[in-house]
Amino acid sequence: MTRISMAAEATTTKFQNPDFRPDFHPDISVTAHDGLHFWQFMIAGSIAGSVEHMAMFPVDTIKTHMQALGSCPVKSVSVSQALRSILQSEGPSALYRGIAAMGLGAGPAHAVYFSVYEVCKKYFSGDNPNNSIVHAVSGVCATVSSDAVFTPMDMVKQRLQLGNNTYKGVWDCVKRVLREEGFGAFYASYRTTVLMNAPFTAVHFATYEATKRGLMEISPESANDERLVVHATAGAAAGALAAAVTTPLDVVKTQLQCQGVCGCDRFKSGSIGDVIRTIVKKDGYRGLMRGWIPRMLFHAPAAAICWSTYEASKAFFQEVNGNSNSGTVT
């Protein structure tokens, strides 16, 4: 067998073994990590991100409305009142306004997100794959890269979510923003997004890996049979904690992306401090926590869905690689 096929077969054999503890990795080929190649991580991440955001999109719409200040339709910080206001004023379809923009951005962004994370984790981990600091640093590298891809479509998505017939659709929003505000408007919140997502991702990945490892150590003999439950539970815990910690910066991001739309405030500069002062002046410090409940309600199940889908996709590719390489000889 070739070196690559031997490594892939060894990894697949361990993966199929019910006694295998996935946190302890043997040496593997430089061309494969966890038995997968770079493009397979990208596909797995793209599928996971798309499923996650599409499934939880209505909750994200409620959060966006709650965080937008000014004369926008929803001013209350109550989740039930926000939902009722949206349904009464625009109907159930309003909960899915902007989902096309999400679809265009989520797939490519998560492909970058997970592939960069896996590459960095392999590069930085060395002989200690369970190092939480490595997981956090790898997550930060992943979010800086993926946010550069996702931020423009996230801005379009949030403007469409606010409704009020401001834009006819995704491309109308893109064309009008380019014409009226310039290309820079698509990245007005990029700095805030990175400053928010860097700690979010650091907390998320470190919590996810630690929780997953802890759950597997509680019952190692059944870890393989309960793999889906482990990933979902660890993902939910990580998503909820990270979401709560970073809500204030998410409010700032929403303000920057929706400025001037539907009566929302327009800021002279993209300064985070300027936005925070405006929010505190209008709504007090509690304004910085607007939407924290739907944000947690979004990220806990979303992370569970995302990680479960991602790990299931990885398992599929590991099986495919094992089958395609089992007969490879030198």
CSV table of N, CA and C in Angstrom, one decimal, residues 191-192 195 249 252 256 267 269-281 288:
chain,number,residue,atom,x,y,z
A,191,ARG,N,-14.9,45.0,11.3
A,191,ARG,CA,-14.1,45.1,12.5
A,191,ARG,C,-14.8,44.7,13.8
A,192,THR,N,-16.1,45.2,13.9
A,192,THR,CA,-16.9,44.8,15.0
A,192,THR,C,-17.2,43.3,15.0
A,195,LEU,N,-14.1,41.5,16.1
A,195,LEU,CA,-13.9,41.6,17.6
A,195,LEU,C,-15.0,40.9,18.4
A,249,LEU,N,-21.5,43.2,21.6
A,249,LEU,CA,-20.8,43.5,20.3
A,249,LEU,C,-21.7,43.0,19.2
A,252,VAL,N,-23.9,46.0,18.6
A,252,VAL,CA,-23.2,47.0,17.8
A,252,VAL,C,-23.1,46.7,16.3
A,256,LEU,N,-24.5,48.9,13.1
A,256,LEU,CA,-23.7,49.3,11.9
A,256,LEU,C,-24.2,48.8,10.6
A,267,PHE,N,-24.6,56.5,11.6
A,267,PHE,CA,-23.5,56.9,12.4
A,267,PHE,C,-22.4,57.6,11.5
A,269,SER,N,-19.3,57.8,12.0
A,269,SER,CA,-18.1,56.9,11.9
A,269,SER,C,-18.5,55.5,12.2
A,270,GLY,N,-17.6,54.6,11.9
A,270,GLY,CA,-17.8,53.2,12.2
A,270,GLY,C,-17.2,52.8,13.6
A,271,SER,N,-17.0,53.8,14.4
A,271,SER,CA,-16.4,53.6,15.7
A,271,SER,C,-17.3,52.8,16.6
A,272,ILE,N,-16.8,51.8,17.2
A,272,ILE,CA,-17.5,50.9,18.1
A,272,ILE,C,-18.0,51.8,19.3
A,273,GLY,N,-17.1,52.6,19.8
A,273,GLY,CA,-17.4,53.5,21.0
A,273,GLY,C,-18.5,54.4,20.7
A,274,ASP,N,-18.6,55.0,19.4
A,274,ASP,CA,-19.6,55.9,19.1
A,274,ASP,C,-21.0,55.2,19.1
A,275,VAL,N,-21.0,54.0,18.6
A,275,VAL,CA,-22.3,53.2,18.5
A,275,VAL,C,-22.7,52.8,20.0
A,276,ILE,N,-21.8,52.4,20.8
A,276,ILE,CA,-22.1,52.1,22.2
A,276,ILE,C,-22.7,53.2,22.9
A,277,ARG,N,-22.1,54.4,22.7
A,277,ARG,CA,-22.6,55.6,23.4
A,277,ARG,C,-24.0,55.9,23.0
A,278,THR,N,-24.3,55.8,21.7
A,278,THR,CA,-25.6,56.1,21.2
A,278,THR,C,-26.6,55.1,21.7
A,279,ILE,N,-26.3,53.8,21.8
A,279,ILE,CA,-27.2,52.8,22.4
A,279,ILE,C,-27.5,53.1,23.8
A,280,VAL,N,-26.4,53.4,24.6
A,280,VAL,CA,-26.6,53.6,26.0
A,280,VAL,C,-27.4,54.9,26.3
A,281,LYS,N,-27.2,55.9,25.4
A,281,LYS,CA,-27.9,57.2,25.6
A,281,LYS,C,-29.4,57.0,25.3
A,288,LEU,N,-27.5,47.2,25.4
A,288,LEU,CA,-26.4,46.4,24.9
A,288,LEU,C,-26.7,44.9,25.0
